[in-house]
């Protein structure tokens, strides 16, 4: 266990204490522990990546329950495939790939397509986004929440692949090459699709976000 | 971002910034804590108590793919059924006791006869009975009393169209119909092999040998494994046991039998 990974005692009762949400990469020792399914390493992995997984799932799907389902599925897959995980590699892209693939499978499912047809863009789910800093500055948080809902709604109005490309690129920070590997298309194709997606998003937002 | 883009419009830049500035989404703390516990302990992998998302077994997908072999099997079954059609049509011309595959049947018992001979079989017409056996539009047979014939399965419409009759004893007349084109029809006796391509022939066999009479069309006739010779209409090939075959004119009684057979078939189911 490296210094960055040191637990601070906020973990679940049955698990070893772990720090709060972590942004640092896991240490090599922790990653090796993930491969061995050590509880301490798994706890650190969960704490470090749960917010990313859940947030991406939510941004891709716009539905809290579905995001929970996807997140659960992602961590189930992580647990099951942990013994084959290469500890030399950052688990972040791995988790992003699993998350995206799970969402893609959901999009392709008959039940999802049926559900989408019966929902409208006025779904109140989009308007119920949490406001992380509401206690600090309620007024500003309300404005930000309104903007966020509008942006989220615009993202969700994009076709699923465009939505994924925009979010993976600008929300997740992946480059076109990484996205291309994930989607199974060329770097150039991703660049074109990203341009189209961004233009479509800008059209939907009507340029108001420039303020 | 390391990617190079074509210059973005202000609106696109704004959209990009809007996405980049989206904050993380806070999950329900209860869900997060429960999932964390289950993940760390391995109970998530074990199944309950955490209920997995509706990852139902993909019956729909499986069934969708299962349609293909199922449809292929169905198509094959239907094709085989249509190819085979309804089997031989059998009608008695003279009453009597006949034997099909060792089982005795009265010739007037139409349904029993059809059931027994519809797919072919070894037929003995006995001393009195005679039968008309047809595959409408393709082949018609008249089997005289005293004949011992091995009736093949009826020819298929599209494949398995070749049929071979074995005549051990007695006389049968055979006429091909308008839908017979392209098929191969062979009549075999111990002394002869007759290959027919659209014709009306009569085959008679007894212990002295075989006589193949050709009324219409042309048949190629010869001893089994020997030279096959064309027999023109109005002629017959005689293949006596222990002697060389020869071609000569049809005997009047055979000609009359074939004409009667032809006349009888014309107005009925044949055309």
XYZ file of N, CA and C in Angstrom, chain B:
813
model
N -6.501 18.761 -24.018
C -6.887 17.851 -25.084
C -5.834 17.868 -26.176
N -5.342 16.709 -26.528
C -4.251 16.667 -27.492
C -4.751 16.641 -28.930
N -6.049 16.475 -29.127
C -6.570 16.359 -30.480
C -6.589 17.693 -31.191
N -6.303 17.607 -32.503
C -6.386 18.821 -33.302
C -7.768 18.892 -33.934
N -8.348 20.058 -33.890
C -9.672 20.235 -34.466
C -9.620 21.334 -35.498
N -10.568 21.265 -36.398
C -10.769 22.424 -37.250
C -11.258 23.544 -36.333
N -10.995 24.775 -36.688
C -11.396 25.870 -35.788
C -12.868 25.764 -35.416
N -13.114 25.933 -34.120
C -14.489 25.809 -33.631
C -15.172 27.164 -33.684
N -16.441 27.125 -33.907
C -17.228 28.362 -33.846
C -17.406 28.732 -32.372
N -17.747 29.975 -32.109
C -17.974 30.342 -30.698
C -19.021 29.453 -30.046
N -20.045 29.115 -30.781
C -21.096 28.265 -30.205
C -20.550 26.880 -29.878
N -19.692 26.356 -30.773
C -19.124 25.034 -30.518
C -18.162 25.087 -29.335
N -17.392 26.162 -29.261
C -16.490 26.307 -28.111
C -17.283 26.371 -26.819
N -18.394 27.066 -26.879
C -19.239 27.188 -25.686
C -19.816 25.831 -25.306
N -20.229 25.077 -26.323
C -20.787 23.751 -26.050
C -19.723 22.847 -25.444
N -18.524 22.962 -25.989
C -17.413 22.162 -25.471
C -17.143 22.494 -23.997
N -17.111 23.791 -23.711
C -16.859 24.203 -22.322
C -17.986 23.737 -21.403
N -19.183 23.788 -21.938
C -20.334 23.371 -21.117
C -20.213 21.909 -20.708
N -19.778 21.087 -21.668
C -19.632 19.664 -21.339
C -18.466 19.469 -20.376
N -17.383 20.185 -20.658
C -16.195 20.031 -19.806
C -16.477 20.474 -18.368
N -17.386 21.401 -18.225
C -17.627 21.923 -16.875
C -18.734 21.161 -16.139
N -19.268 20.147 -16.777
C -20.281 19.359 -16.065
C -19.643 18.696 -14.843
N -20.253 18.839 -13.705
C -19.650 18.262 -12.496
C -19.922 16.761 -12.406
N -19.199 16.083 -11.539
C -19.537 14.681 -11.268
C -20.952 14.606 -10.711
N -21.577 13.498 -10.945
C -22.946 13.317 -10.464
C -22.895 12.506 -9.175
N -23.509 13.059 -8.151
C -23.505 12.347 -6.874
C -24.543 11.231 -6.900
N -24.099 10.053 -6.509
C -25.018 8.913 -6.467
C -25.760 8.916 -5.134
N -26.799 8.143 -5.085
C -27.516 7.951 -3.831
C -26.558 7.296 -2.835
N -26.352 7.920 -1.680
C -25.357 7.379 -0.733
C -25.664 5.948 -0.305
N -26.935 5.656 -0.162
C -27.313 4.296 0.230
C -26.905 3.281 -0.811
N -27.165 3.641 -2.048
C -26.780 2.730 -3.139
C -25.274 2.554 -3.169
N -24.567 3.671 -3.051
C -23.107 3.617 -3.135
C -22.525 2.760 -2.012
N -23.035 2.970 -0.809
C -22.501 2.219 0.328
C -22.796 0.731 0.183
N -24.005 0.431 -0.255
C -24.381 -0.974 -0.398
C -23.529 -1.649 -1.478
N -23.385 -0.945 -2.601
C -22.600 -1.521 -3.695
C -21.144 -1.708 -3.272
N -20.637 -0.748 -2.536
C -19.252 -0.847 -2.079
C -19.076 -2.088 -1.190
N -19.994 -2.258 -0.258
C -19.898 -3.418 0.633
C -19.926 -4.723 -0.172
N -20.851 -4.772 -1.070
C -20.998 -6.015 -1.829
C -19.806 -6.254 -2.740
N -19.276 -5.186 -3.292
C -18.126 -5.308 -4.197
C -16.901 -5.786 -3.431
N -16.651 -5.164 -2.329
C -15.440 -5.483 -1.575
C -15.503 -6.901 -1.006
N -16.663 -7.266 -0.543
C -16.797 -8.583 0.086
C -16.908 -9.707 -0.931
N -17.173 -9.350 -2.177
C -17.348 -10.384 -3.205
C -18.774 -10.866 -3.296
N -19.642 -10.346 -2.430
C -21.043 -10.803 -2.478
C -21.742 -10.306 -3.737
N -21.225 -9.255 -4.322
C -21.822 -8.751 -5.572
C -21.729 -9.831 -6.651
N -20.569 -10.499 -6.661
C -20.369 -11.546 -7.661
C -21.234 -12.755 -7.366
N -21.481 -12.976 -6.055
C -22.256 -14.161 -5.670
C -23.728 -14.012 -5.982
N -24.169 -12.806 -6.249
C -25.586 -12.596 -6.574
C -26.309 -11.888 -5.458
N -27.338 -12.467 -4.817
C -28.045 -11.808 -3.738
C -27.077 -11.468 -2.617
N -27.295 -10.465 -1.777
C -28.547 -9.729 -1.691
C -28.668 -8.571 -2.684
N -27.560 -8.187 -3.346
C -27.698 -7.103 -4.310
C -28.402 -7.637 -5.549
N -29.447 -6.957 -5.958
C -30.194 -7.410 -7.123
C -29.557 -6.805 -8.364
N -29.130 -7.663 -9.232
C -28.479 -7.186 -10.446
C -29.486 -6.526 -11.366
N -29.009 -5.674 -12.236
C -29.934 -5.079 -13.195
C -30.549 -6.156 -14.066
N -31.603 -5.769 -14.703
C -32.383 -6.753 -15.448
C -31.583 -7.338 -16.595
N -30.599 -8.159 -16.209
C -29.788 -8.815 -17.226
C -30.429 -10.161 -17.514
N -31.524 -10.102 -18.143
C -32.230 -11.352 -18.417
C -31.460 -12.160 -19.444
N -31.661 -13.444 -19.353
C -31.059 -14.290 -20.375
C -31.589 -13.847 -21.740
N -30.712 -13.679 -22.695
C -31.159 -13.092 -23.965
C -31.974 -14.060 -24.815
N -33.125 -14.440 -24.257
C -33.972 -15.359 -25.026
C -34.346 -14.746 -26.365
N -34.635 -13.426 -26.315
C -35.066 -12.768 -27.546
C -34.017 -12.896 -28.632
N -32.776 -12.607 -28.215
C -31.684 -12.698 -29.180
C -31.504 -14.132 -29.664
N -31.575 -15.047 -28.684
C -31.398 -16.454 -29.016
C -32.492 -16.912 -29.970
N -33.723 -16.507 -29.633
C -34.851 -16.920 -30.469
C -34.743 -16.314 -31.863
N -34.245 -15.034 -31.871
C -34.129 -14.386 -33.176
C -33.200 -15.193 -34.084
N -32.096 -15.666 -33.482
C -31.158 -16.459 -34.284
C -31.695 -17.859 -34.520
N -32.478 -18.337 -33.542
C -33.027 -19.691 -33.702
C -34.025 -19.740 -34.848
N -34.581 -18.578 -35.209
C -35.523 -18.558 -36.315
C -34.872 -19.064 -37.605
N -33.595 -18.763 -37.742
C -32.936 -19.078 -39.006
C -32.882 -20.588 -39.235
N -32.283 -21.364 -38.278
C -32.307 -22.817 -38.510
C -33.715 -23.380 -38.498
N -34.579 -22.800 -37.641
C -35.954 -23.312 -37.592
C -36.643 -23.093 -38.937
N -36.432 -21.896 -39.491
C -37.045 -21.592 -40.785
C -36.458 -22.485 -41.871
N -35.143 -22.743 -41.752
C -34.493 -23.600 -42.747
C -35.057 -25.012 -42.680
N -35.226 -25.501 -41.443
C -35.773 -26.855 -41.264
C -37.196 -26.909 -41.800
N -37.967 -25.844 -41.480
C -39.363 -25.797 -41.933
C -39.414 -25.764 -43.462
N -38.542 -24.921 -44.022
C -38.508 -24.800 -45.478
C -38.140 -26.133 -46.114
N -37.158 -26.804 -45.485
C -36.725 -28.100 -45.995
C -37.866 -29.104 -45.920
N -38.549 -29.100 -44.763
C -39.656 -30.046 -44.572
C -40.758 -29.783 -45.593
N -41.068 -28.490 -45.780
C -42.124 -28.135 -46.733
C -41.689 -28.508 -48.145
N -40.405 -28.229 -48.434
C -39.888 -28.544 -49.771
C -39.958 -30.037 -50.036
N -39.548 -30.818 -49.022
C -39.572 -32.276 -49.187
C -41.010 -32.728 -49.411
N -41.906 -32.152 -48.602
C -43.312 -32.535 -48.714
C -43.863 -32.182 -50.096
N -43.563 -30.955 -50.535
C -44.053 -30.535 -51.851
C -43.362 -31.307 -52.969
N -42.094 -31.593 -52.737
C -41.361 -32.330 -53.753
C -41.964 -33.715 -53.957
N -42.274 -34.343 -52.841
C -42.817 -35.689 -52.908
C -44.279 -35.685 -53.352
N -44.983 -34.643 -53.023
C -46.394 -34.590 -53.378
C -47.179 -35.624 -52.586
N -48.248 -36.052 -53.153
C -49.132 -36.941 -52.395
C -48.890 -38.419 -52.630
N -47.807 -38.777 -53.299
C -47.544 -40.188 -53.530
C -48.274 -40.705 -54.764
N -48.147 -41.985 -54.997
C -48.821 -42.615 -56.134
C -50.325 -42.620 -55.904
N -51.055 -42.353 -56.993
C -52.501 -42.563 -56.952
C -52.750 -43.974 -57.451
N -53.531 -44.721 -56.728
C -53.762 -46.120 -57.095
C -55.257 -46.356 -57.266
N -55.631 -46.942 -58.376
C -57.044 -47.250 -58.612
C -57.157 -48.644 -59.212
N -58.091 -49.438 -58.713
C -58.247 -50.785 -59.285
C -58.943 -50.731 -60.634
N -58.474 -51.534 -61.572
C -59.143 -51.681 -62.867
C -59.950 -52.978 -62.892
N -59.423 -53.954 -62.203
C -60.136 -55.220 -62.032
C -60.002 -55.645 -60.580
N -61.094 -56.148 -60.030
C -61.060 -56.589 -58.634
C -60.221 -57.845 -58.481
N -59.788 -58.049 -57.265
C -58.998 -59.240 -56.976
C -58.121 -58.994 -55.762
N -57.441 -60.039 -55.364
C -56.574 -59.918 -54.199
C -55.155 -59.617 -54.661
N -54.615 -58.561 -54.145
C -53.231 -58.236 -54.509
C -52.359 -58.329 -53.260
N -51.082 -58.352 -53.470
C -50.145 -58.427 -52.348
C -49.169 -57.262 -52.452
N -49.091 -56.517 -51.359
C -48.136 -55.401 -51.318
C -47.191 -55.654 -50.152
N -45.921 -55.784 -50.471
C -44.901 -56.066 -49.449
C -45.325 -57.229 -48.546
N -45.872 -58.257 -49.166
C -46.245 -59.459 -48.434
C -47.599 -59.393 -47.760
N -48.286 -58.262 -47.858
C -49.587 -58.119 -47.191
C -50.692 -58.147 -48.244
N -51.677 -58.978 -48.006
C -52.763 -59.114 -48.974
C -53.810 -58.027 -48.769
N -54.235 -57.433 -49.878
C -55.224 -56.348 -49.833
C -56.189 -56.555 -51.003
N -57.462 -56.341 -50.728
C -58.424 -56.378 -51.827
C -58.211 -55.139 -52.697
N -58.201 -55.331 -54.001
C -57.928 -54.219 -54.922
C -58.961 -53.100 -54.810
N -60.163 -53.442 -54.363
C -61.202 -52.403 -54.271
C -61.071 -51.555 -53.001
N -60.203 -51.937 -52.104
C -60.011 -51.147 -50.879
C -59.057 -49.990 -51.202
N -59.633 -48.974 -51.763
C -58.831 -47.866 -52.290
C -57.896 -47.232 -51.278
N -58.429 -46.917 -50.087
C -57.596 -46.208 -49.113
C -56.466 -47.093 -48.599
N -56.780 -48.390 -48.414
C -55.745 -49.315 -47.934
C -54.668 -49.486 -48.994
N -55.121 -49.518 -50.220
C -54.185 -49.677 -51.335
C -53.270 -48.459 -51.461
N -53.897 -47.317 -51.335
C -53.142 -46.059 -51.425
C -52.128 -45.966 -50.278
N -52.591 -46.359 -49.093
C -51.686 -46.309 -47.944
C -50.525 -47.270 -48.130
N -50.808 -48.413 -48.726
C -49.762 -49.428 -48.870
C -48.799 -49.110 -50.008
N -49.330 -48.525 -51.068
C -48.501 -48.341 -52.266
C -48.099 -46.891 -52.545
N -48.617 -45.975 -51.744
C -48.392 -44.551 -52.006
C -46.929 -44.189 -52.127
N -46.105 -44.824 -51.342
C -44.658 -44.539 -51.373
C -43.875 -45.653 -52.051
N -44.573 -46.488 -52.793
C -43.901 -47.575 -53.482
C -43.947 -48.850 -52.669
N -43.533 -49.923 -53.311
C -43.521 -51.208 -52.608
C -43.471 -52.349 -53.614
N -43.379 -53.548 -53.064
C -43.333 -54.722 -53.918
C -44.762 -55.195 -54.157
N -45.156 -55.186 -55.410
C -46.558 -55.406 -55.762
C -46.714 -56.705 -56.559
N -47.688 -57.503 -56.114
C -48.054 -58.711 -56.865
C -49.546 -58.628 -57.117
N -49.945 -58.514 -58.381
C -51.370 -58.297 -58.669
C -52.191 -59.578 -58.624
N -51.570 -60.693 -58.451
C -52.320 -61.938 -58.359
C -52.932 -62.335 -59.701
N -53.843 -63.284 -59.649
C -54.377 -63.847 -60.893
C -55.439 -62.965 -61.526
N -56.087 -62.126 -60.733
C -57.255 -61.421 -61.265
C -57.152 -59.897 -61.276
N -56.462 -59.350 -60.334
C -56.516 -57.888 -60.166
C -55.616 -57.168 -61.160
N -56.075 -55.990 -61.535
C -55.181 -55.090 -62.276
C -55.353 -53.681 -61.702
N -54.304 -52.887 -61.797
C -54.302 -51.571 -61.151
C -53.854 -50.492 -62.116
N -54.380 -49.323 -61.875
C -53.840 -48.142 -62.551
C -53.111 -47.340 -61.474
N -51.875 -47.068 -61.747
C -51.055 -46.337 -60.770
C -50.537 -45.084 -61.460
N -50.821 -43.934 -60.904
C -50.420 -42.696 -61.582
C -49.736 -41.729 -60.624
N -48.919 -40.965 -61.245
C -48.392 -39.756 -60.592
C -48.878 -38.663 -61.537
N -49.990 -38.002 -61.207
C -50.678 -37.160 -62.188
C -49.739 -36.218 -62.950
N -49.878 -36.273 -64.243
C -49.098 -35.390 -65.107
C -47.722 -35.911 -65.435
N -47.298 -36.973 -64.739
C -45.915 -37.421 -64.938
C -45.826 -38.850 -65.472
N -46.366 -39.759 -64.704
C -46.240 -41.160 -65.091
C -47.579 -41.863 -64.811
N -47.972 -42.705 -65.732
C -49.136 -43.558 -65.488
C -48.767 -44.991 -65.825
N -49.199 -45.885 -64.968
C -48.905 -47.306 -65.156
C -50.203 -48.076 -65.185
N -50.199 -49.083 -65.980
C -51.294 -50.044 -65.915
C -50.639 -51.391 -65.659
N -51.012 -52.017 -64.582
C -50.373 -53.279 -64.206
C -51.403 -54.389 -64.352
N -51.088 -55.325 -65.216
C -52.033 -56.409 -65.524
C -52.052 -57.473 -64.426
N -53.088 -58.300 -64.453
C -53.084 -59.437 -63.530
C -51.844 -60.303 -63.751
N -51.371 -60.881 -62.688
C -50.220 -61.776 -62.776
C -48.883 -61.068 -62.810
N -48.900 -59.779 -62.538
C -47.628 -59.036 -62.572
C -46.978 -58.993 -61.189
N -45.695 -59.048 -61.234
C -44.917 -58.912 -59.988
C -43.930 -57.765 -60.229
N -44.223 -56.624 -59.615
C -43.498 -55.385 -59.921
C -42.990 -54.746 -58.634
N -41.811 -54.224 -58.727
C -41.319 -53.420 -57.595
C -41.544 -51.956 -57.960
N -42.495 -51.376 -57.269
C -42.876 -49.982 -57.563
C -41.968 -49.041 -56.760
N -41.269 -48.123 -57.445
C -40.387 -47.217 -56.689
C -41.190 -46.130 -55.973
N -40.503 -45.371 -55.146
C -41.133 -44.185 -54.551
C -41.461 -43.221 -55.692
N -42.541 -42.475 -55.572
C -42.902 -41.579 -56.668
C -41.808 -40.542 -56.921
N -41.652 -40.128 -58.166
C -40.585 -39.150 -58.466
C -40.894 -37.793 -57.844
N -39.833 -37.079 -57.452
C -40.017 -35.747 -56.879
C -40.262 -34.707 -57.955
N -40.760 -33.569 -57.513
C -41.018 -32.492 -58.477
C -39.723 -31.835 -58.940
N -38.817 -31.585 -57.955
C -37.624 -30.794 -58.274
C -36.343 -31.603 -58.179
N -36.316 -32.564 -57.300
C -35.141 -33.415 -57.209
C -35.607 -34.843 -56.927
N -34.659 -35.752 -56.979
C -35.005 -37.151 -56.798
C -36.077 -37.547 -57.808
N -35.845 -37.117 -59.051
C -36.875 -37.273 -60.086
C -36.757 -38.588 -60.848
N -35.694 -39.301 -60.600
C -35.476 -40.527 -61.385
C -36.152 -41.722 -60.719
N -36.806 -42.512 -61.522
C -37.475 -43.691 -60.970
C -37.101 -44.927 -61.784
N -37.047 -46.023 -61.075
C -36.737 -47.297 -61.726
C -37.762 -48.344 -61.284
N -38.417 -48.928 -62.268
C -39.369 -49.999 -61.995
C -38.678 -51.328 -62.263
N -38.903 -52.260 -61.386
C -38.385 -53.619 -61.605
C -39.573 -54.539 -61.889
N -39.532 -55.158 -63.028
C -40.620 -56.066 -63.408
C -40.074 -57.494 -63.362
N -40.591 -58.259 -62.436
C -40.140 -59.653 -62.316
C -40.991 -60.579 -63.177
N -42.248 -60.219 -63.282
C -43.166 -61.064 -64.048
C -44.348 -60.230 -64.505
N -44.984 -60.671 -65.614
C -46.225 -60.057 -66.051
C -46.024 -58.854 -66.954
N -47.130 -58.159 -67.142
C -47.112 -57.065 -68.119
C -47.546 -55.752 -67.468
N -46.842 -54.721 -67.838
C -47.291 -53.385 -67.441
C -47.094 -52.446 -68.618
N -47.976 -51.481 -68.678
C -47.864 -50.433 -69.689
C -47.560 -49.129 -68.956
N -46.739 -48.360 -69.571
C -46.311 -47.137 -68.893
C -46.328 -45.971 -69.870
N -46.889 -44.884 -69.434
C -46.913 -43.689 -70.282
C -46.406 -42.497 -69.461
N -45.591 -41.718 -70.110
C -45.122 -40.506 -69.433
C -46.040 -39.348 -69.804
N -46.142 -38.387 -68.895
C -47.049 -37.262 -69.106
C -46.321 -35.975 -69.413
N -47.077 -34.889 -69.561
C -46.482 -33.610 -69.959
C -45.496 -33.050 -68.939
N -45.621 -33.439 -67.673
C -44.699 -32.908 -66.655
C -43.496 -33.807 -66.433
N -43.368 -34.792 -67.286
C -42.288 -35.759 -67.089
C -40.945 -35.222 -67.551
N -40.947 -34.143 -68.314
C -39.738 -33.648 -68.964
C -38.536 -33.590 -68.024
N -37.456 -34.129 -68.539
C -36.200 -34.027 -67.800
C -35.978 -35.145 -66.807
N -36.957 -35.984 -66.645
C -36.774 -37.053 -65.686
C -36.170 -38.276 -66.351
N -35.700 -39.164 -65.524
C -35.171 -40.412 -66.034
C -36.062 -41.542 -65.519
N -36.496 -42.368 -66.438
C -37.363 -43.469 -66.055
C -36.775 -44.754 -66.609
N -36.625 -45.703 -65.763
C -35.975 -46.955 -66.164
C -36.874 -48.122 -65.746
N -37.000 -49.067 -66.645
C -37.713 -50.301 -66.307
C -36.715 -51.443 -66.446
N -36.594 -52.208 -65.403
C -35.601 -53.280 -65.396
C -36.315 -54.625 -65.259
N -35.937 -55.542 -66.090
C -36.339 -56.944 -65.893
C -35.052 -57.743 -65.795
N -35.127 -59.004 -65.462
C -33.872 -59.783 -65.375
C -33.085 -59.776 -66.680
N -33.788 -59.623 -67.823
C -33.074 -59.685 -69.101
C -32.873 -58.325 -69.747
N -33.518 -57.300 -69.222
C -33.480 -56.036 -69.972
C -33.407 -54.813 -69.071
N -32.969 -53.776 -69.736
C -32.995 -52.463 -69.096
C -33.547 -51.505 -70.135
N -34.608 -50.779 -69.769
C -35.239 -49.866 -70.708
C -35.172 -48.451 -70.149
N -34.567 -47.578 -70.896
C -34.475 -46.173 -70.479
C -35.434 -45.362 -71.326
N -36.268 -44.613 -70.652
C -37.361 -43.937 -71.338
C -37.246 -42.430 -71.146
N -37.439 -41.725 -72.232
C -37.517 -40.264 -72.141
C -38.777 -39.829 -72.881
N -39.883 -39.833 -72.225
C -41.131 -39.372 -72.816
C -41.686 -40.332 -73.842
N -42.499 -41.236 -73.420
C -42.992 -42.243 -74.359
C -44.153 -43.013 -73.760
N -44.686 -43.910 -74.567
C -45.656 -44.883 -74.074
C -45.096 -46.243 -74.415
N -44.848 -47.004 -73.415
C -44.255 -48.323 -73.641
C -45.058 -49.382 -72.885
N -44.815 -50.567 -73.310
C -45.381 -51.709 -72.619
C -44.242 -52.681 -72.370
N -44.215 -53.228 -71.206
C -43.173 -54.203 -70.882
C -43.864 -55.495 -70.459
N -43.480 -56.535 -71.099
C -44.040 -57.838 -70.737
C -42.880 -58.759 -70.396
N -43.066 -59.499 -69.329
C -41.980 -60.405 -68.935
C -42.585 -61.730 -68.486
N -42.008 -62.823 -68.995
C -42.323 -64.146 -68.438
C -41.033 -64.953 -68.426
N -41.147 -66.233 -68.189
C -39.929 -67.037 -68.026
C -39.121 -67.150 -69.312
N -39.785 -66.828 -70.442
C -39.076 -66.921 -71.727
C -38.246 -65.689 -72.029
N -38.525 -64.594 -71.340
C -37.767 -63.374 -71.598
C -38.626 -62.142 -71.433
N -38.150 -61.054 -72.062
C -38.832 -59.771 -71.905
C -39.112 -59.177 -73.269
N -40.283 -58.510 -73.360
C -40.626 -57.799 -74.587
C -40.938 -56.355 -74.230
N -40.265 -55.439 -74.884
C -40.501 -54.011 -74.630
C -41.087 -53.401 -75.896
N -42.344 -52.953 -75.813
C -43.023 -52.373 -76.968
C -43.065 -50.861 -76.817
N -42.768 -50.161 -77.911
C -42.757 -48.700 -77.851
C -43.864 -48.169 -78.747
N -44.804 -47.450 -78.120
C -45.939 -46.904 -78.867
C -45.636 -45.497 -79.362
N -45.147 -44.686 -78.458
C -44.775 -43.312 -78.801
C -43.366 -43.043 -78.296
N -42.743 -42.061 -78.914
C -41.434 -41.643 -78.454
C -40.388 -42.702 -78.741
N -39.304 -42.595 -78.021
C -38.210 -43.529 -78.224
C -37.730 -44.030 -76.872
N -37.468 -45.311 -76.846
C -36.874 -45.877 -75.629
C -35.560 -46.537 -76.023
N -34.648 -46.469 -75.105
C -33.376 -47.183 -75.332
C -33.442 -48.455 -74.506
N -33.246 -49.569 -75.200
C -33.435 -50.859 -74.542
C -32.224 -51.743 -74.793
N -31.899 -52.535 -73.811
C -30.797 -53.483 -73.973
C -30.713 -54.368 -72.751
N -29.873 -55.377 -72.825
C -29.699 -56.245 -71.658
C -28.939 -55.498 -70.564
N -29.156 -55.836 -69.317
C -28.441 -55.143 -68.234
C -26.936 -55.194 -68.448
N -26.320 -54.028 -68.486
C -24.876 -53.953 -68.672
C -24.454 -54.089 -70.119
N -25.402 -54.374 -71.013
C -25.061 -54.553 -72.416
C -25.350 -53.312 -73.235
N -25.248 -53.482 -74.536
C -25.437 -52.343 -75.429
C -26.906 -51.915 -75.454
N -27.140 -50.638 -75.318
C -28.492 -50.089 -75.336
C -28.791 -49.616 -76.762
N -29.961 -50.035 -77.282
C -30.322 -49.643 -78.644
C -31.640 -48.889 -78.634
N -31.738 -47.883 -79.514
C -33.008 -47.171 -79.572
C -34.090 -48.027 -80.239
N -35.257 -47.993 -79.649
C -36.392 -48.711 -80.242
C -37.417 -47.658 -80.651
N -37.683 -47.520 -81.928
C -38.585 -46.464 -82.391
C -40.052 -46.822 -82.144
N -40.960 -45.839 -82.327
C -42.370 -46.115 -82.114
C -42.892 -47.167 -83.085
N -43.790 -47.973 -82.584
C -44.369 -49.036 -83.401
C -43.529 -50.293 -83.413
N -42.397 -50.273 -82.747
C -41.508 -51.440 -82.735
C -41.367 -51.973 -81.304
N -40.836 -53.127 -81.240
C -40.582 -53.724 -79.924
C -39.238 -54.423 -79.935
N -38.638 -54.496 -78.782
C -37.408 -55.277 -78.646
C -37.737 -56.506 -77.811
N -37.359 -57.616 -78.341
C -37.562 -58.875 -77.637
C -36.208 -59.327 -77.086
N -36.210 -59.659 -75.816
C -34.972 -60.098 -75.180
C -35.221 -61.506 -74.606
N -35.082 -62.542 -75.483
C -35.356 -63.890 -75.004
C -34.228 -64.401 -74.101
N -34.590 -65.225 -73.165
C -33.580 -65.762 -72.240
C -32.606 -66.642 -73.029
N -31.344 -66.382 -72.902
C -30.310 -67.193 -73.538
C -30.114 -66.909 -75.018
N -30.796 -65.899 -75.543
C -30.623 -65.587 -76.969
C -30.347 -64.103 -77.143
N -29.955 -63.756 -78.358
C -29.667 -62.360 -78.656
C -30.968 -61.566 -78.759
N -31.014 -60.353 -78.253
C -32.214 -59.525 -78.425
C -32.385 -59.098 -79.884
N -33.615 -58.832 -80.238
C -33.882 -58.369 -81.602
C -35.051 -57.390 -81.571
N -35.136 -56.580 -82.622
C -36.191 -55.565 -82.733
C -37.131 -55.970 -83.853
N -38.408 -55.877 -83.572
C -39.409 -56.229 -84.572
C -40.663 -55.398 -84.330
N -41.688 -55.598 -85.154
C -42.918 -54.804 -85.018
C -43.711 -55.218 -83.779
N -44.510 -54.245 -83.298
C -45.362 -54.527 -82.149
C -46.446 -55.511 -82.560
N -46.752 -56.417 -81.672
C -47.841 -57.349 -81.928
C -49.175 -56.629 -81.743
N -50.178 -56.955 -82.515
C -51.456 -56.242 -82.474
C -52.102 -56.194 -81.091
N -52.019 -57.260 -80.358
C -52.696 -57.244 -79.042
C -52.009 -56.288 -78.066
N -50.705 -56.197 -78.166
C -49.977 -55.246 -77.303
C -50.301 -53.808 -77.700
N -50.373 -53.609 -79.012
C -50.697 -52.271 -79.504
C -52.097 -51.860 -79.040
N -53.008 -52.791 -79.122
C -54.385 -52.503 -78.701
C -54.429 -52.167 -77.211
N -53.689 -52.892 -76.448
C -53.657 -52.642 -74.995
C -53.127 -51.258 -74.682
N -52.117 -50.879 -75.411
C -51.530 -49.553 -75.142
C -52.463 -48.429 -75.598
N -53.130 -48.652 -76.720
C -54.076 -47.633 -77.190
C -55.211 -47.450 -76.201
N -55.698 -48.577 -75.705
C -56.787 -48.505 -74.729
C -56.329 -47.752 -73.468
N -55.150 -48.066 -73.077
C -54.557 -47.395 -71.905
C -54.469 -45.887 -72.146
N -53.998 -45.522 -73.314
C -53.845 -44.106 -73.658
C -55.201 -43.412 -73.727
N -56.143 -44.066 -74.324
C -57.475 -43.470 -74.450
C -58.107 -43.253 -73.082
N -57.912 -44.215 -72.242
C -58.514 -44.132 -70.910
C -57.915 -42.974 -70.099
N -56.673 -42.719 -70.299
C -56.016 -41.685 -69.495
C -56.301 -40.273 -70.009
N -56.541 -40.126 -71.296
C -56.641 -38.791 -71.879
C -57.655 -37.874 -71.189
N -58.902 -38.323 -71.027
C -59.883 -37.385 -70.479
C -59.835 -37.264 -68.971
N -59.072 -38.040 -68.333
C -59.135 -38.046 -66.863
C -58.044 -37.185 -66.242
N -57.506 -37.647 -65.191
C -56.541 -36.870 -64.396
C -55.199 -36.646 -65.076
N -55.028 -37.244 -66.202
C -53.687 -37.214 -66.768
C -53.283 -35.829 -67.257
N -54.172 -35.117 -67.904
C -53.764 -33.840 -68.476
C -54.360 -32.685 -67.709
